[in-house]
Coordinates of C-alpha atoms in Angstrom, one line a residue:
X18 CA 20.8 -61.1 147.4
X19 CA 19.3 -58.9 150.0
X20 CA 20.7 -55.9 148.8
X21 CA 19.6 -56.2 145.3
X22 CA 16.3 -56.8 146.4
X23 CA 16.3 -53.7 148.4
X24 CA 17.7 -52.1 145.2
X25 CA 14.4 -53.0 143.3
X26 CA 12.1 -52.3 145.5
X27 CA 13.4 -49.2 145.6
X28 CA 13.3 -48.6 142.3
X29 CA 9.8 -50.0 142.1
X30 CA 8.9 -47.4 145.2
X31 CA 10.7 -44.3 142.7
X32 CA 8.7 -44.9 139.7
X33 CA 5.8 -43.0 140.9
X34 CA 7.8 -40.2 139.8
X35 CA 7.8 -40.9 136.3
X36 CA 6.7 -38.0 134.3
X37 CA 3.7 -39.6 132.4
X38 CA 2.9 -40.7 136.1
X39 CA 3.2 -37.5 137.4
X40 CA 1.3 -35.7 134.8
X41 CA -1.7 -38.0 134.9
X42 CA -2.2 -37.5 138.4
X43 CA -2.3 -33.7 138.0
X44 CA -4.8 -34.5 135.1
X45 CA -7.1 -37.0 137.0
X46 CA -9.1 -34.3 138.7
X47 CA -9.8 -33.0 135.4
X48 CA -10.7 -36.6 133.8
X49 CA -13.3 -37.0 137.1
X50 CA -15.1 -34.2 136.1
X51 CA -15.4 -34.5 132.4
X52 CA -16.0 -38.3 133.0
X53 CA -19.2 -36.8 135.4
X54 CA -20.5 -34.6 133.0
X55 CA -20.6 -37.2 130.2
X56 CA -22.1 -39.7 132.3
X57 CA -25.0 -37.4 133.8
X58 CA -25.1 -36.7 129.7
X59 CA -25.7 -40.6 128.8
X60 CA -27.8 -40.6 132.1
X61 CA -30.3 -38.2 129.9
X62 CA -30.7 -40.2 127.2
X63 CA -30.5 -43.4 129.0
X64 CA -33.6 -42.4 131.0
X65 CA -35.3 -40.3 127.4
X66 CA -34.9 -37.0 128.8
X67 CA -32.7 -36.4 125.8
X68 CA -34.7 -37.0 122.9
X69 CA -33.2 -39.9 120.3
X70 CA -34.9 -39.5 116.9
X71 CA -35.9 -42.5 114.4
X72 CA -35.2 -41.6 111.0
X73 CA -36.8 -43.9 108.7
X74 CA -34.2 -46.8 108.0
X75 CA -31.3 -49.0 109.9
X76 CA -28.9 -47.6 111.0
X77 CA -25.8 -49.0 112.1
X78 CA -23.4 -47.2 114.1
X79 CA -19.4 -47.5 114.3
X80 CA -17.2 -45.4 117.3
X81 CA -15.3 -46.4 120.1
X82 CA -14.8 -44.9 123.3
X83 CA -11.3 -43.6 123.2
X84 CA -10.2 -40.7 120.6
X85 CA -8.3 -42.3 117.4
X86 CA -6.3 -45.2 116.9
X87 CA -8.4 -48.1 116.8
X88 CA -8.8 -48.9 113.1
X89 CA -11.9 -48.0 112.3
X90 CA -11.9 -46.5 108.9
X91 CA -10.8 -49.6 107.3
X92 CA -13.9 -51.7 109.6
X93 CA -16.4 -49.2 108.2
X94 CA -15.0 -50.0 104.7
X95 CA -15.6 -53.6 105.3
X96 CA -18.9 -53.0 106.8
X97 CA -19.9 -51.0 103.7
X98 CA -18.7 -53.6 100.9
X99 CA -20.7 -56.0 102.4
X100 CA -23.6 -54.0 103.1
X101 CA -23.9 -52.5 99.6
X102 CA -24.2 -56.2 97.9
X103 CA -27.4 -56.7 99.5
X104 CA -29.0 -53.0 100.6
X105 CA -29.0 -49.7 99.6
X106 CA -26.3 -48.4 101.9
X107 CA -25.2 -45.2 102.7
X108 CA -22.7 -43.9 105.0
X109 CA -23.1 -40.8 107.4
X110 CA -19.6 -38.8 108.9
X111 CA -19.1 -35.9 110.6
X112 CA -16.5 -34.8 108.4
X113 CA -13.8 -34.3 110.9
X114 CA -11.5 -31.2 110.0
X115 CA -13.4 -30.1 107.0
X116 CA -13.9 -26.4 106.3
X117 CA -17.8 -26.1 105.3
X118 CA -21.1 -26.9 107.7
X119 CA -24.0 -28.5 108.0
X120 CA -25.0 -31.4 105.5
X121 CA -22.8 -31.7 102.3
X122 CA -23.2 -35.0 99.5
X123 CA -20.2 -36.2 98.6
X124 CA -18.6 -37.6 95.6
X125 CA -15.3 -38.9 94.2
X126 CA -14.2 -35.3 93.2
X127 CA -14.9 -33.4 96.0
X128 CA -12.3 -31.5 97.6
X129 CA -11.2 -32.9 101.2
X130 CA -11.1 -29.5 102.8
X131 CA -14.9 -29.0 102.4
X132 CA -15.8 -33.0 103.2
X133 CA -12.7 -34.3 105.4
X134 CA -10.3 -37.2 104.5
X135 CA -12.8 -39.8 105.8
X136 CA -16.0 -39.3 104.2
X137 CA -13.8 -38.5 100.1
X138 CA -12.0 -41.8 101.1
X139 CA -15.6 -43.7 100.8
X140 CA -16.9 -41.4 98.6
X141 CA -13.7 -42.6 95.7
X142 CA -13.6 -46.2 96.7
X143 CA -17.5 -47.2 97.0
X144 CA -18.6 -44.6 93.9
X145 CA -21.8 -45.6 92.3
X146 CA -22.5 -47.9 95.3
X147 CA -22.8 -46.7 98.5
X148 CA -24.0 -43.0 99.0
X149 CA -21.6 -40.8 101.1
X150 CA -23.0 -37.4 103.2
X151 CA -20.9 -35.6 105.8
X152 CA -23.3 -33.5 109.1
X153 CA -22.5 -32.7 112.1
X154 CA -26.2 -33.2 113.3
X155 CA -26.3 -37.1 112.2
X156 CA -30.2 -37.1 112.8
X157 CA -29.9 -33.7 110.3
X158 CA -27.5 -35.6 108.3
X159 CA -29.8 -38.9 107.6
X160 CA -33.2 -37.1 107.6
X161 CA -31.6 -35.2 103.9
X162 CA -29.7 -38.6 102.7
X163 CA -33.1 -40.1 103.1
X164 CA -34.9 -37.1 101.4
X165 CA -32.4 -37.5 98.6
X166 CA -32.3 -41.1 98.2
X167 CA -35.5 -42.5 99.4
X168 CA -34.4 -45.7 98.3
X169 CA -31.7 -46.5 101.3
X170 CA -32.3 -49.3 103.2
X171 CA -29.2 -48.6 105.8
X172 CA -27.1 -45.8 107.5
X173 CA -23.6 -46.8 108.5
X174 CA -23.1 -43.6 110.9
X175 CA -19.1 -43.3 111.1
X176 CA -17.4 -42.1 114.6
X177 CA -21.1 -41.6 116.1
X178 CA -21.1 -43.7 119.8
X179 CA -20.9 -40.5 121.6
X180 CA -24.0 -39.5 119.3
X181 CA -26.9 -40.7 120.7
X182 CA -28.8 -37.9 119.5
X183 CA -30.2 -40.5 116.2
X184 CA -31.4 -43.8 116.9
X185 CA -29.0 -46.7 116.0
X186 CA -30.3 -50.6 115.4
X187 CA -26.8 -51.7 116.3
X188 CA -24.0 -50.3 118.1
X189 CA -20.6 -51.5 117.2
X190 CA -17.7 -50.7 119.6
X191 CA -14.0 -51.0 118.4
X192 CA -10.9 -51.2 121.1
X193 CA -7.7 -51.7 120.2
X194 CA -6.1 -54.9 120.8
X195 CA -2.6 -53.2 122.5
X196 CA -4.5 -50.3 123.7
X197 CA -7.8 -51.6 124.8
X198 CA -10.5 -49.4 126.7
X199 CA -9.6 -51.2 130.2
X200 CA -6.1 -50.1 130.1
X201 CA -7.3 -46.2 129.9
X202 CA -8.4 -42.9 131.4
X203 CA -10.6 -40.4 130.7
X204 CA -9.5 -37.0 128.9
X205 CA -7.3 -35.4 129.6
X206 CA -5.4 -37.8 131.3
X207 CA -6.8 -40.3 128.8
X208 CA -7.6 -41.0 126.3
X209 CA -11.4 -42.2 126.5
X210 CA -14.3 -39.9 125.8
X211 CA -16.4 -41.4 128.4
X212 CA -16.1 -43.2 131.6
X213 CA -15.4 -47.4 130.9
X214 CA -18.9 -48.2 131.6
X215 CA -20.1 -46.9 128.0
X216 CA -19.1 -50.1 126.7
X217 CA -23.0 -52.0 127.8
X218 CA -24.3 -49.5 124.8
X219 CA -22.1 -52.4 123.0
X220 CA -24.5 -54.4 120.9
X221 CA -21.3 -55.7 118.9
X222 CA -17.2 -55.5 119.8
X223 CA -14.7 -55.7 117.9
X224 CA -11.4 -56.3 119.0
X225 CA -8.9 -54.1 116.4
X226 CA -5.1 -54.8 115.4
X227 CA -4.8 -58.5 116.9
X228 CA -1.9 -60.3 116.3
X229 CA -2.7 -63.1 113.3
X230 CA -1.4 -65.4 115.8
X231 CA -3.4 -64.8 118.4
X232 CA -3.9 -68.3 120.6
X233 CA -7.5 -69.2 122.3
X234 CA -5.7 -68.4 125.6
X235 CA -5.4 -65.2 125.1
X236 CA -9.0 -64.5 123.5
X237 CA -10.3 -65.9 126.5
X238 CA -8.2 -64.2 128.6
X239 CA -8.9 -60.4 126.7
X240 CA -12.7 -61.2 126.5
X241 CA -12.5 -61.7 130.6
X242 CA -10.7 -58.6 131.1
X243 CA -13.7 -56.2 128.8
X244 CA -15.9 -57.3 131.3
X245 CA -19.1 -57.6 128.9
X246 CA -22.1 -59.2 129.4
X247 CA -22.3 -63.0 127.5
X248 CA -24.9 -62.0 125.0
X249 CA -22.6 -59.7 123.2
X250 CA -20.7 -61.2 120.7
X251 CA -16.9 -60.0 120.5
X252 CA -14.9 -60.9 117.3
X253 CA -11.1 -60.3 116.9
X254 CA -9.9 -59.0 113.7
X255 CA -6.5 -58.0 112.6
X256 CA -4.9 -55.7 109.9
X257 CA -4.3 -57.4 106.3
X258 CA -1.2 -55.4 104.3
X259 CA -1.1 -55.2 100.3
X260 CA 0.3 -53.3 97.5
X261 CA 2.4 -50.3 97.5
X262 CA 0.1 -47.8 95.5
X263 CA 1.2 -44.9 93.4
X264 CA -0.7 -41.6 94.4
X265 CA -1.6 -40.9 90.7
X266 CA -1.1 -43.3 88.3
X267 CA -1.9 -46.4 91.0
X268 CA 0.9 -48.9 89.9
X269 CA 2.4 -50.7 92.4
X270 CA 5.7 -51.6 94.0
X271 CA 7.6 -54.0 96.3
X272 CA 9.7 -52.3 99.2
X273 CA 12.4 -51.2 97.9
X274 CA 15.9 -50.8 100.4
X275 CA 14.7 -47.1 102.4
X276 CA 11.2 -45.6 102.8
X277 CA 10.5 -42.5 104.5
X278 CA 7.1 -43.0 106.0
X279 CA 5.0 -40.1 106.4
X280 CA 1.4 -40.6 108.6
X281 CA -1.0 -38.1 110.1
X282 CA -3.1 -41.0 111.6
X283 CA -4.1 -41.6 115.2
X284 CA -1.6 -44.9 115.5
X285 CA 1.0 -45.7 113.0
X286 CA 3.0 -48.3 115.0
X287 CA 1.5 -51.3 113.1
X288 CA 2.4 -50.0 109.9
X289 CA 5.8 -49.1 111.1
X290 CA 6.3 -52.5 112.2
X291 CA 5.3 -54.0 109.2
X292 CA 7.6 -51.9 106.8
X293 CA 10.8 -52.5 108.7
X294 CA 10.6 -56.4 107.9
X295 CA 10.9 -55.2 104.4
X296 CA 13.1 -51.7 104.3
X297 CA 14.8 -49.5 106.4
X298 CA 12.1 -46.4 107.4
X299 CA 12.4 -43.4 108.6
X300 CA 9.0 -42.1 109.9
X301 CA 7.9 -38.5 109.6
X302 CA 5.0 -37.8 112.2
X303 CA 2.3 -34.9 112.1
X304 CA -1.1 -35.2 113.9
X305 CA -4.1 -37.1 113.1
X306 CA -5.9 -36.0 110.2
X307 CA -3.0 -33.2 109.4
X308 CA -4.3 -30.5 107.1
X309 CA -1.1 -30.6 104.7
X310 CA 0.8 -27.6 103.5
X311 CA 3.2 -26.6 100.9
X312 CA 5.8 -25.9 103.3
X313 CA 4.9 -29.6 104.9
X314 CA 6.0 -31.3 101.1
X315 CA 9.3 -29.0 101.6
X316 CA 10.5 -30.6 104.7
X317 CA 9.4 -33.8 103.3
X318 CA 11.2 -34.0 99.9
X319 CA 14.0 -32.5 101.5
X320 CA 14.2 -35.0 104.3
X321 CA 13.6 -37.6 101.6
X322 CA 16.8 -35.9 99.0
X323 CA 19.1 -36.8 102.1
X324 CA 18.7 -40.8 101.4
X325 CA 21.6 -42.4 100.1
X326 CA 20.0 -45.1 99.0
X327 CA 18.8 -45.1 94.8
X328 CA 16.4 -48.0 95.9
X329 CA 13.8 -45.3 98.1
X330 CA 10.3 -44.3 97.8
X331 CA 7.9 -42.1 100.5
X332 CA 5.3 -43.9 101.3
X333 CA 1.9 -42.5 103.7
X334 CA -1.7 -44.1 104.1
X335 CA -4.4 -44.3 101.5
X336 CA -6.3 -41.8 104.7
X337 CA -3.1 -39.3 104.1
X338 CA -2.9 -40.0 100.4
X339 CA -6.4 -38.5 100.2
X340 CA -5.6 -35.1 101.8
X341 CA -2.2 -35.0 100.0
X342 CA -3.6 -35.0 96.4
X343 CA -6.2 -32.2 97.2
X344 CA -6.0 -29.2 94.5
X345 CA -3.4 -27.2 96.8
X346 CA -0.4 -29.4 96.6
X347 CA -1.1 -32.0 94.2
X348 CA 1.6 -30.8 92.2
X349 CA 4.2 -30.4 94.2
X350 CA 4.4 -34.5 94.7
X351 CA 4.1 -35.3 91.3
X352 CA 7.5 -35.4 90.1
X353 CA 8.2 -37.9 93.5
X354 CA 7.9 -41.3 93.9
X355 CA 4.9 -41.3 96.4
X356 CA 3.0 -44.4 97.5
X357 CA 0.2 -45.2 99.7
X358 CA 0.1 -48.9 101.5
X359 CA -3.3 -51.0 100.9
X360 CA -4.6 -52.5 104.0
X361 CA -8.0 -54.2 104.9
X362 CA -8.9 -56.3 108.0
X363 CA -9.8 -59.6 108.6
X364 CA -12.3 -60.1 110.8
X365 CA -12.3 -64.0 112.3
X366 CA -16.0 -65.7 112.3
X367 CA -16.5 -62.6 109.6
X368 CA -19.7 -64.6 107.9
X369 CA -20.8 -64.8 111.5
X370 CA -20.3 -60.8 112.4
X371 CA -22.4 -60.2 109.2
X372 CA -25.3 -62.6 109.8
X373 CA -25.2 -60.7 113.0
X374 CA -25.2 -57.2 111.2
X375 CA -27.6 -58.4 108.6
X376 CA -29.9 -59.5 111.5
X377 CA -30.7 -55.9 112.7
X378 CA -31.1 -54.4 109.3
X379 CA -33.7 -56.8 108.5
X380 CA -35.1 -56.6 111.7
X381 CA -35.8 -52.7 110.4
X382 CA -37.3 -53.8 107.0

């Protein structure tokens, strides 16, 4: 008995040299410094030496603190439909990965290179009710949505809790329930933008990608560990799964026997996990918000002409299917069987998250 424990703690003392280990050690001088310069940044606005800019209406902001992952597309979604029944709602993104500049309204047939996946994925699911702008500037950005539709009553600023630059009425701050803020570091050894203590610009948290199951106990026990103060309301919401959609002619499917998944997302691991209690998947990984290429369909449809299986479709996110049907490639799918999975979230207490939301746009009125 002695022995063996000798033999573990000895292989407790060796795993400091585990690579990821190693590597985040050599990267934690690096993550000290950036962490400083953000914080003396957040230090300048915190104490209006920076100069934050009211534009005119509420605006309600959406981010996180680490890069990717958490969800939050499908949250500002849900933020939007419920927004746009009782205001005039438009939504503000920096247009991650898109080719053009500056401010640029968007609508349902815009291409994705010149507006990014994000901002066309609104744009074609809330047309004729929610207007959709992409700016790197947000206060830019809102100041010419608002000169354009003077009617708005709210800005839902998408990716923005880094950008303090515009005035926000409500902050809402995403972590991930498997990946949460607490368990991080700071780039580059990280994954958060900014040091931990962001988190008290929090006016709202949600808690992204919980387990449907999830007991009281270990609410309690995650809302201990984020270390907030007790006037800010946390909610737990979790990732809702539908139809498989056809990229053009949007008929759906059940799972057939083999899928060959294809994401460029920052996390795919919950979608992963819920395909394989239906089919057998094969997963073909490229980088979040992957600018797709002719030559990327080629290894694709070749990968997916190996299946044995008759019973197999490809299937990718509504995000992906987005930047797949853009003018360049469109054609090169349309002769196989791609899908996209619907998802939504469910947010727990949701009619009490929205009073809250609703609270602080009225507030502005």
């Amino acid at each position: 008995m002695n022995i063996g424990k000798r033999n573990l703690a000895n292989q407790q003392d060796f795993s400091i040299f585990n690579p990821m280990i190693i590597l985040r050690m050599i990267l934690l001088p690096f993550s000290l410094i950036y962490g400083c310069v953000m914080m003396i940044r957040n230090g300048l606005f915190d104490k209006n030496i920076k100069p934050v800019t009211e534009v005119g209406s509420a605006v309600i902001s959406v981010g996180n603190l680490s890069v990717g992952g958490t969800g939050k597309t499908p949250h500002v979604e849900f933020l939007l439909n419920a927004l746009s029944k009782k205001y005039k709602t438009a939504v503000l993104s920096r247009g991650y990965g898109r080719e053009s500049k500056g401010f640029v309204k968007v609508n349902a047939n815009a291409e994705v290179n010149k507006v990014g996946d994000e901002a066309l994925n609104y744009a074609q699911k809330f047309e004729g009710k929610v207007e959709v702008a992409v700016c790197e500037k947000r206060v830019e950005g809102a100041k010419q949505l608002l000169a354009k539709h003077p009617e708005t009553e709210v800005i839902v600023l998408d990716d923005a809790y880094q950008h303090r630059y515009i005035h926000r009425d409500c902050n809402i701050l995403l972590t991930e329930f498997n990946k949460p803020f607490f368990k991080d570091f700071v780039l580059p050894a990280g994954r958060l933008r900014e040091f931990r203590w962001g988190k008290h610009r929090a006016d709202v948290v949600i808690v992204t990608k919980s387990p449907s199951n999830l007991s009281e106990t270990r609410k309690k026990k995650f809302v201990s560990r984020l270390k907030l103060k007790s006037t800010v309301p946390i909610f737990f919401s979790s990732i809702t799964y539908g139809n498989l959609v056809h990229l053009e002619d949007k008929t759906v499917t059940s799972a057939p026997k083999e899928i060959l998944l294809v994401t460029g997302i920052g996390n795919p691991q919950p979608l992963i996990s819920h395909l394989k209690q239906y089919s057998k998947v094969t997963h073909l990984k490229f980088g979040d918000h992957h600018d797709y290429t002719v030559k990327d369909i080629e290894k694709i449809h070749k990968l997916f002409g190996n299946f044995a299986s008759a019973e197999k479709i490809i299937v990718t996110t509504e995000k992906d299917a987005v930047r797949l049907m853009n003018s360049k490639i469109k054609t090169n799918i349309q002769s196989y069987p791609w899908y996209y999975q619907a998802m939504t979230v469910k947010i727990e207490d949701e009619n009490k998250l929205l009073k809250k939301i609703y609270s602080y746009v009225n507030t502005n009125q």
